[in-house]
Short mmCIF file of C-alpha atoms in Angstrom, two decimals:
data_model
loop_
_atom_site.label_atom_id
_atom_site.label_comp_id
_atom_site.label_asym_id
_atom_site.label_seq_id
_atom_site.Cartn_x
_atom_site.Cartn_y
_atom_site.Cartn_z
CA GLN M 17 95.48 36.37 58.88
CA SER M 18 94.29 35.61 62.41
CA ALA M 19 93.05 38.41 64.63
CA LEU M 20 94.90 39.78 67.62
CA THR M 21 93.67 38.37 70.92
CA GLN M 22 91.74 40.55 73.37
CA PRO M 23 89.65 39.63 76.41
CA ALA M 24 85.97 39.45 75.56
CA SER M 25 84.96 41.74 78.38
CA VAL M 26 86.35 43.99 81.08
CA SER M 27 84.36 45.87 83.69
CA GLY M 28 84.96 48.49 86.34
CA SER M 29 83.21 50.97 88.56
CA PRO M 30 83.11 54.69 87.84
CA GLY M 31 86.41 56.29 88.77
CA GLN M 32 88.38 53.06 88.64
CA SER M 33 91.06 52.15 86.13
CA ILE M 34 90.89 49.21 83.77
CA THR M 35 93.40 47.73 81.34
CA ILE M 36 92.67 45.88 78.10
CA SER M 37 95.31 43.62 76.63
CA CYS M 38 95.98 42.89 72.98
CA THR M 39 98.23 39.94 72.18
CA GLY M 40 99.76 39.34 68.79
CA THR M 41 103.01 38.01 67.46
CA SER M 42 106.43 39.25 66.46
CA SER M 43 105.00 39.74 62.97
CA ASP M 44 102.59 42.44 64.10
CA VAL M 45 102.34 43.89 67.63
CA GLY M 46 105.86 42.86 68.63
CA GLY M 47 107.48 43.81 65.35
CA TYR M 48 106.30 47.38 64.88
CA ASN M 49 105.41 50.40 66.98
CA PHE M 50 102.21 50.77 64.99
CA VAL M 51 99.59 49.66 67.49
CA SER M 52 96.36 51.62 67.60
CA TRP M 53 93.18 51.48 69.68
CA TYR M 54 89.62 52.24 68.63
CA GLN M 55 86.44 52.86 70.59
CA GLN M 56 83.13 51.84 69.07
CA HIS M 57 79.76 52.72 70.55
CA PRO M 58 76.72 50.74 69.35
CA GLY M 59 75.64 51.72 65.87
CA LYS M 60 78.57 54.10 65.44
CA ALA M 61 81.77 54.07 63.46
CA PRO M 62 85.00 53.32 65.32
CA LYS M 63 86.92 56.25 66.79
CA LEU M 64 90.71 56.37 67.03
CA MET M 65 91.84 56.66 70.64
CA ILE M 66 95.55 55.77 70.52
CA PHE M 67 98.04 55.50 67.66
CA ASP M 68 101.67 54.42 67.45
CA VAL M 69 101.34 52.48 70.73
CA SER M 70 100.96 55.43 73.07
CA ASN M 71 100.03 58.62 71.24
CA ARG M 72 96.65 60.28 71.66
CA PRO M 73 94.99 62.14 68.79
CA SER M 74 93.94 65.69 69.47
CA GLY M 75 90.70 65.75 71.44
CA VAL M 76 91.06 62.35 73.09
CA SER M 77 91.04 62.48 76.88
CA ASP M 78 94.32 61.88 78.70
CA ARG M 79 92.45 59.26 80.73
CA PHE M 80 93.28 56.93 77.82
CA SER M 81 96.84 55.65 77.60
CA GLY M 82 98.61 52.93 75.67
CA SER M 83 101.73 50.83 76.11
CA LYS M 84 103.43 47.77 74.70
CA SER M 85 105.69 45.03 76.00
CA GLY M 86 106.89 42.37 73.61
CA ASN M 87 103.97 40.96 71.66
CA THR M 88 101.31 42.43 73.94
CA ALA M 89 99.90 45.94 73.84
CA SER M 90 97.65 47.45 76.47
CA LEU M 91 95.07 50.20 76.72
CA THR M 92 94.41 51.70 80.13
CA ILE M 93 91.37 53.80 80.89
CA SER M 94 91.67 55.70 84.14
CA GLY M 95 88.88 57.50 85.96
CA LEU M 96 86.31 55.30 84.27
CA GLN M 97 83.18 57.15 83.15
CA ALA M 98 79.77 55.97 81.96
CA ASP M 99 80.47 57.13 78.40
CA ASP M 100 83.53 54.86 78.26
CA GLU M 101 81.18 51.91 77.99
CA ALA M 102 81.82 50.64 74.47
CA VAL M 103 83.68 47.99 72.52
CA TYR M 104 87.41 48.59 72.13
CA TYR M 105 89.53 47.18 69.34
CA CYS M 106 93.27 47.15 69.00
CA GLY M 107 94.88 47.27 65.59
CA SER M 108 98.40 46.67 64.33
CA TYR M 109 100.42 46.99 61.18
CA ARG M 110 101.39 43.49 60.10
CA SER M 111 103.77 43.88 57.15
CA SER M 112 103.54 44.65 53.43
CA SER M 113 101.00 47.37 54.17
CA THR M 114 98.54 44.94 55.75
CA GLN M 115 96.74 45.49 59.02
CA VAL M 116 95.06 43.32 61.60
CA PHE M 117 92.48 44.10 64.29
CA GLY M 118 91.89 42.55 67.65
CA THR M 119 88.86 40.47 68.58
CA GLY M 120 87.33 43.34 70.53
CA THR M 121 86.69 43.95 74.23
CA LYS M 122 83.36 45.02 75.65
CA VAL M 123 83.91 47.49 78.48
CA THR M 124 81.13 47.69 81.02
CA VAL M 125 80.88 50.46 83.59
CA LEU M 126 79.23 48.97 86.64
CA GLU Z 12 84.59 69.42 58.13
CA VAL Z 13 86.62 66.32 57.42
CA GLN Z 14 84.23 63.70 56.14
CA LEU Z 15 84.04 60.33 54.40
CA VAL Z 16 80.76 59.17 52.89
CA GLU Z 17 80.36 55.66 51.55
CA SER Z 18 77.82 54.52 48.99
CA GLY Z 19 77.08 51.62 46.67
CA GLY Z 20 76.11 48.96 49.15
CA GLY Z 21 73.08 46.74 48.71
CA ALA Z 22 71.81 43.21 48.35
CA VAL Z 23 73.44 40.87 45.83
CA ARG Z 24 73.36 37.16 45.01
CA PRO Z 25 76.37 34.95 45.67
CA GLY Z 26 78.77 35.24 42.77
CA GLY Z 27 77.61 38.76 42.01
CA SER Z 28 79.49 42.05 41.98
CA LEU Z 29 79.23 45.46 43.64
CA ARG Z 30 81.28 48.63 43.49
CA LEU Z 31 81.56 50.69 46.64
CA SER Z 32 82.49 54.36 46.59
CA CYS Z 33 83.77 56.69 49.28
CA ALA Z 34 83.60 60.45 48.81
CA ALA Z 35 86.13 62.44 50.79
CA SER Z 36 85.85 66.10 51.75
CA GLY Z 37 87.45 68.61 54.07
CA PHE Z 38 91.05 67.51 53.55
CA THR Z 39 93.63 67.08 50.79
CA PHE Z 40 92.67 63.59 49.68
CA GLU Z 41 95.83 62.88 47.69
CA ASP Z 42 97.99 63.32 50.79
CA TYR Z 43 96.59 60.26 52.52
CA GLY Z 44 96.56 56.50 52.28
CA MET Z 45 93.07 55.04 52.39
CA ASP Z 46 91.63 51.71 53.47
CA TRP Z 47 88.47 49.64 53.56
CA VAL Z 48 87.48 47.92 56.80
CA ARG Z 49 84.41 45.74 57.22
CA GLN Z 50 82.30 44.53 60.11
CA ALA Z 51 79.95 41.58 59.79
CA PRO Z 52 76.72 41.91 61.77
CA GLY Z 53 77.46 41.51 65.46
CA LYS Z 54 81.13 40.80 64.80
CA GLY Z 55 84.45 42.58 65.07
CA LEU Z 56 86.41 44.73 62.67
CA GLU Z 57 88.20 43.11 59.74
CA TRP Z 58 90.75 44.98 57.65
CA VAL Z 59 90.05 44.53 53.92
CA SER Z 60 92.34 46.59 51.73
CA ASP Z 61 94.78 49.50 51.57
CA ILE Z 62 95.88 51.92 48.87
CA ASN Z 63 98.66 54.46 49.07
CA TRP Z 64 98.34 58.14 48.23
CA ASN Z 65 98.71 57.83 44.47
CA GLY Z 66 97.26 54.37 43.92
CA GLY Z 67 100.65 52.91 43.10
CA SER Z 68 100.62 50.42 45.95
CA THR Z 69 97.74 48.26 47.12
CA SER Z 70 97.31 45.40 49.57
CA TYR Z 71 94.51 43.01 50.47
CA ALA Z 72 93.40 40.64 53.19
CA ASP Z 73 93.78 37.00 52.19
CA SER Z 74 90.00 36.61 52.46
CA VAL Z 75 89.39 39.00 49.54
CA LYS Z 76 92.58 38.74 47.50
CA GLY Z 77 91.85 38.04 43.87
CA ARG Z 78 88.19 39.03 44.21
CA PHE Z 79 88.30 42.66 45.40
CA THR Z 80 90.11 45.60 43.82
CA ILE Z 81 90.77 48.89 45.56
CA SER Z 82 91.32 52.05 43.56
CA ARG Z 83 91.16 55.82 43.91
CA ASP Z 84 90.63 58.92 41.80
CA ASN Z 85 92.41 61.87 43.38
CA THR Z 86 90.80 64.25 40.87
CA LYS Z 87 87.40 63.26 42.26
CA ASN Z 88 88.47 62.84 45.91
CA SER Z 89 87.08 59.33 45.77
CA LEU Z 90 88.00 55.84 46.89
CA TYR Z 91 86.52 52.68 45.41
CA LEU Z 92 86.21 48.99 46.13
CA GLN Z 93 85.25 46.69 43.27
CA MET Z 94 83.91 43.46 44.75
CA ASN Z 95 83.53 40.42 42.50
CA SER Z 96 82.62 36.78 43.14
CA LEU Z 97 80.83 37.80 46.32
CA ARG Z 98 80.19 35.22 49.00
CA ALA Z 99 77.81 35.06 51.94
CA GLU Z 100 80.75 35.68 54.27
CA ASP Z 101 81.33 39.05 52.60
CA THR Z 102 78.10 40.30 54.18
CA ALA Z 103 79.14 43.25 56.32
CA LEU Z 104 79.09 46.97 56.90
CA TYR Z 105 81.96 48.36 54.83
CA TYR Z 106 83.79 51.37 56.22
CA CYS Z 107 86.06 53.70 54.34
CA ALA Z 108 88.90 54.89 56.60
CA ARG Z 109 91.69 57.42 56.26
CA LYS Z 110 95.17 56.65 57.50
CA GLY Z 111 96.60 59.40 59.62
CA TYR Z 112 99.38 61.40 58.00
CA LEU Z 113 102.55 59.30 58.16
CA GLN Z 114 100.69 56.86 60.39
CA GLU Z 115 99.39 53.32 60.21
CA ALA Z 116 96.26 54.14 62.23
CA PHE Z 117 92.84 55.10 60.91
CA ASP Z 118 91.99 58.57 62.12
CA ILE Z 119 88.84 59.27 60.11
CA TRP Z 120 86.03 56.81 59.39
CA GLY Z 121 82.88 56.99 57.33
CA GLN Z 122 79.55 55.74 58.59
CA GLY Z 123 79.67 52.65 56.41
CA THR Z 124 77.64 51.08 53.62
CA MET Z 125 75.96 47.71 54.09
CA VAL Z 126 76.57 44.82 51.73
CA THR Z 127 74.35 41.77 51.97
CA VAL Z 128 75.17 38.65 49.97
CA SER Z 129 72.31 36.19 49.98
CA SER Z 130 70.44 33.91 47.66
#
Protein backbone atom coordinates (compact mmCIF):
# COMPACT_ATOMS: atom_id res chain seq x y z
CA GLN A 1 0.00 0.00 0.00
CA SER A 2 2.39 2.69 -1.24
CA ALA A 3 1.75 6.32 -0.37
CA LEU A 4 0.59 8.94 -2.80
CA THR A 5 3.40 11.11 -4.15
CA GLN A 6 3.71 14.76 -3.12
CA PRO A 7 6.59 17.21 -3.48
CA ALA A 8 8.65 17.41 -0.31
CA SER A 9 8.44 21.18 -0.14
CA VAL A 10 6.81 24.18 -1.73
CA SER A 11 7.42 27.81 -0.86
CA GLY A 12 5.97 31.20 -1.68
CA SER A 13 5.88 34.78 -0.56
CA PRO A 14 2.96 36.29 1.33
CA GLY A 15 0.10 37.03 -1.03
CA GLN A 16 1.29 34.62 -3.71
CA SER A 17 -0.43 31.43 -4.79
CA ILE A 18 1.10 27.99 -4.56
CA THR A 19 -0.06 24.59 -5.77
CA ILE A 20 0.71 21.19 -4.24
CA SER A 21 0.35 18.09 -6.35
CA CYS A 22 -0.66 14.62 -5.23
CA THR A 23 -0.08 11.76 -7.66
CA GLY A 24 -1.61 8.35 -7.28
CA THR A 25 -2.98 5.70 -9.57
CA SER A 26 -6.25 4.69 -11.16
CA SER A 27 -6.86 2.57 -8.06
CA ASP A 28 -7.06 5.59 -5.77
CA VAL A 29 -6.87 9.25 -6.87
CA GLY A 30 -7.89 8.54 -10.47
CA GLY A 31 -10.59 6.04 -9.62
CA TYR A 32 -12.68 7.95 -7.09
CA ASN A 33 -13.72 11.51 -6.34
CA PHE A 34 -12.72 10.98 -2.72
CA VAL A 35 -9.55 13.05 -2.47
CA SER A 36 -9.04 15.06 0.68
CA TRP A 37 -6.39 17.48 1.94
CA TYR A 38 -5.17 18.00 5.50
CA GLN A 39 -3.12 20.75 7.13
CA GLN A 40 -0.87 19.85 10.04
CA HIS A 41 0.95 22.40 12.16
CA PRO A 42 3.84 21.17 14.33
CA GLY A 43 2.66 19.23 17.35
CA LYS A 44 -0.97 19.43 16.28
CA ALA A 45 -3.49 17.00 14.87
CA PRO A 46 -4.27 17.21 11.15
CA LYS A 47 -7.11 19.47 10.07
CA LEU A 48 -9.38 18.73 7.11
CA MET A 49 -9.12 21.45 4.47
CA ILE A 50 -10.71 19.88 1.37
CA PHE A 51 -12.89 16.81 0.88
CA ASP A 52 -14.32 15.09 -2.19
CA VAL A 53 -11.65 16.70 -4.41
CA SER A 54 -12.86 20.28 -4.20
CA ASN A 55 -15.25 20.84 -1.31
CA ARG A 56 -14.34 22.98 1.69
CA PRO A 57 -15.62 22.17 5.17
CA SER A 58 -17.42 24.94 6.98
CA GLY A 59 -14.91 27.38 8.44
CA VAL A 60 -12.09 26.72 5.99
CA SER A 61 -10.98 29.80 4.07
CA ASP A 62 -11.91 30.05 0.39
CA ARG A 63 -8.23 30.70 -0.26
CA PHE A 64 -7.91 26.90 -0.28
CA SER A 65 -9.15 25.07 -3.35
CA GLY A 66 -8.80 21.59 -4.75
CA SER A 67 -8.97 19.95 -8.16
CA LYS A 68 -8.16 16.70 -9.90
CA SER A 69 -7.06 15.62 -13.35
CA GLY A 70 -6.56 11.94 -14.04
CA ASN A 71 -4.40 10.39 -11.35
CA THR A 72 -3.19 13.72 -9.96
CA ALA A 73 -4.98 15.94 -7.48
CA SER A 74 -3.93 19.45 -6.56
CA LEU A 75 -4.35 21.85 -3.66
CA THR A 76 -3.99 25.55 -4.37
CA ILE A 77 -3.49 28.11 -1.64
CA SER A 78 -4.05 31.65 -2.84
CA GLY A 79 -3.14 34.82 -0.97
CA LEU A 80 -0.52 32.94 1.01
CA GLN A 81 -0.38 33.91 4.70
CA ALA A 82 2.14 33.22 7.44
CA ASP A 83 -0.25 30.86 9.22
CA ASP A 84 -0.44 28.69 6.10
CA GLU A 85 3.05 27.47 6.88
CA ALA A 86 2.49 23.81 7.75
CA VAL A 87 2.73 20.31 6.32
CA TYR A 88 -0.05 19.35 3.93
CA TYR A 89 -1.15 15.80 3.23
CA CYS A 90 -3.46 14.53 0.56
CA GLY A 91 -5.57 11.47 1.17
CA SER A 92 -7.63 9.21 -1.08
CA TYR A 93 -10.06 6.36 -0.84
CA ARG A 94 -8.39 3.32 -2.36
CA SER A 95 -11.02 0.57 -2.48
CA SER A 96 -12.63 -1.89 -0.06
CA SER A 97 -12.90 0.87 2.54
CA THR A 98 -9.14 1.43 2.63
CA GLN A 99 -7.44 4.80 2.51
CA VAL A 100 -4.02 6.09 1.59
CA PHE A 101 -2.22 9.33 2.44
CA GLY A 102 0.34 11.29 0.53
CA THR A 103 3.97 11.68 1.54
CA GLY A 104 3.38 15.21 2.80
CA THR A 105 4.48 18.65 1.58
CA LYS A 106 6.12 21.25 3.78
CA VAL A 107 4.85 24.70 2.84
CA THR A 108 7.16 27.55 3.70
CA VAL A 109 6.07 31.18 3.62
CA LEU A 110 9.12 33.21 2.69
CA GLU B 1 -18.19 20.49 21.46
CA VAL B 2 -17.34 17.68 19.09
CA GLN B 3 -14.38 15.86 20.56
CA LEU B 4 -12.32 12.67 20.31
CA VAL B 5 -9.99 11.71 23.14
CA GLU B 6 -7.58 8.81 22.78
CA SER B 7 -6.04 6.84 25.61
CA GLY B 8 -4.19 3.60 26.26
CA GLY B 9 -0.85 4.36 24.67
CA GLY B 10 2.45 3.59 26.34
CA ALA B 11 5.70 1.69 26.13
CA VAL B 12 5.67 -2.03 25.31
CA ARG B 13 8.19 -4.70 24.36
CA PRO B 14 8.25 -6.18 20.87
CA GLY B 15 5.69 -8.95 20.68
CA GLY B 16 3.54 -7.31 23.32
CA SER B 17 -0.02 -6.02 23.19
CA LEU B 18 -1.87 -2.76 23.83
CA ARG B 19 -5.47 -1.67 23.58
CA LEU B 20 -6.17 1.88 22.52
CA SER B 21 -9.46 3.62 23.26
CA CYS B 22 -11.09 6.69 21.78
CA ALA B 23 -13.91 8.43 23.62
CA ALA B 24 -16.26 10.43 21.43
CA SER B 25 -18.50 13.28 22.55
CA GLY B 26 -20.58 16.08 21.10
CA PHE B 27 -22.07 14.10 18.22
CA THR B 28 -24.16 11.01 17.53
CA PHE B 29 -21.36 8.45 17.49
CA GLU B 30 -23.34 5.65 15.86
CA ASP B 31 -23.97 7.77 12.77
CA TYR B 32 -20.33 7.83 11.74
CA GLY B 33 -17.61 5.58 10.43
CA MET B 34 -14.42 5.78 12.46
CA ASP B 35 -10.76 5.18 11.70
CA TRP B 36 -7.32 4.95 13.24
CA VAL B 37 -4.44 6.82 11.64
CA ARG B 38 -0.86 6.77 12.90
CA GLN B 39 2.20 8.95 12.53
CA ALA B 40 5.67 7.70 13.33
CA PRO B 41 7.97 10.30 14.88
CA GLY B 42 9.00 12.80 12.23
CA LYS B 43 7.13 10.91 9.52
CA GLY B 44 3.92 11.24 7.55
CA LEU B 45 0.41 10.01 8.14
CA GLU B 46 -0.39 6.32 7.69
CA TRP B 47 -3.94 5.02 7.57
CA VAL B 48 -4.36 2.01 9.88
CA SER B 49 -7.94 0.80 10.09
CA ASP B 50 -11.60 1.63 9.44
CA ILE B 51 -14.89 0.53 10.96
CA ASN B 52 -18.36 1.36 9.72
CA TRP B 53 -21.15 2.80 11.83
CA ASN B 54 -22.33 -0.44 13.40
CA GLY B 55 -19.08 -2.40 13.45
CA GLY B 56 -20.29 -4.74 10.74
CA SER B 57 -17.52 -3.86 8.30
CA THR B 58 -13.84 -3.36 9.05
CA SER B 59 -10.70 -2.88 6.98
CA TYR B 60 -6.98 -2.75 7.70
CA ALA B 61 -3.72 -1.61 6.21
CA ASP B 62 -1.56 -4.50 5.04
CA SER B 63 1.06 -3.50 7.61
CA VAL B 64 -1.27 -4.34 10.53
CA LYS B 65 -3.62 -6.94 9.07
CA GLY B 66 -3.81 -10.00 11.26
CA ARG B 67 -2.26 -8.22 14.24
CA PHE B 68 -4.63 -5.31 14.94
CA THR B 69 -8.38 -5.42 15.53
CA ILE B 70 -10.66 -2.40 15.39
CA SER B 71 -13.96 -2.39 17.25
CA ARG B 72 -16.54 0.00 18.65
CA ASP B 73 -19.18 0.18 21.35
CA ASN B 74 -21.92 2.58 20.32
CA THR B 75 -23.52 2.34 23.77
CA LYS B 76 -20.32 3.78 25.24
CA ASN B 77 -19.49 6.16 22.35
CA SER B 78 -16.12 4.49 22.13
CA LEU B 79 -13.73 3.21 19.49
CA TYR B 80 -10.98 0.69 20.17
CA LEU B 81 -7.85 -0.69 18.60
CA GLN B 82 -6.47 -3.97 19.93
CA MET B 83 -2.82 -4.22 18.93
CA ASN B 84 -1.06 -7.58 19.21
CA SER B 85 2.38 -8.83 18.16
CA LEU B 86 3.69 -5.28 18.25
CA ARG B 87 6.83 -4.41 16.33
CA ALA B 88 9.29 -1.54 16.54
CA GLU B 89 7.82 -0.13 13.33
CA ASP B 90 4.45 0.24 15.07
CA THR B 91 5.95 3.04 17.18
CA ALA B 92 3.83 6.08 16.41
CA LEU B 93 1.28 8.60 17.59
CA TYR B 94 -2.10 6.98 17.03
CA TYR B 95 -4.97 9.25 16.08
CA CYS B 96 -8.64 8.44 16.24
CA ALA B 97 -10.50 10.13 13.36
CA ARG B 98 -14.13 10.53 12.40
CA LYS B 99 -15.25 10.16 8.82
CA GLY B 100 -17.45 12.97 7.68
CA TYR B 101 -21.10 12.06 7.19
CA LEU B 102 -21.38 10.19 3.89
CA GLN B 103 -17.77 11.10 3.19
CA GLU B 104 -14.44 9.35 2.90
CA ALA B 105 -12.54 12.23 4.54
CA PHE B 106 -11.63 12.62 8.20
CA ASP B 107 -13.31 15.71 9.55
CA ILE B 108 -12.59 15.35 13.27
CA TRP B 109 -9.33 14.16 14.83
CA GLY B 110 -8.24 13.46 18.37
CA GLN B 111 -4.93 14.65 19.75
CA GLY B 112 -3.42 11.19 19.60
CA THR B 113 -1.92 8.66 21.99
CA MET B 114 1.72 7.62 21.72
CA VAL B 115 2.74 4.00 21.37
CA THR B 116 6.40 3.09 21.75
CA VAL B 117 7.58 -0.43 20.96
CA SER B 118 11.10 -1.02 22.18
CA SER B 119 13.17 -3.62 23.93
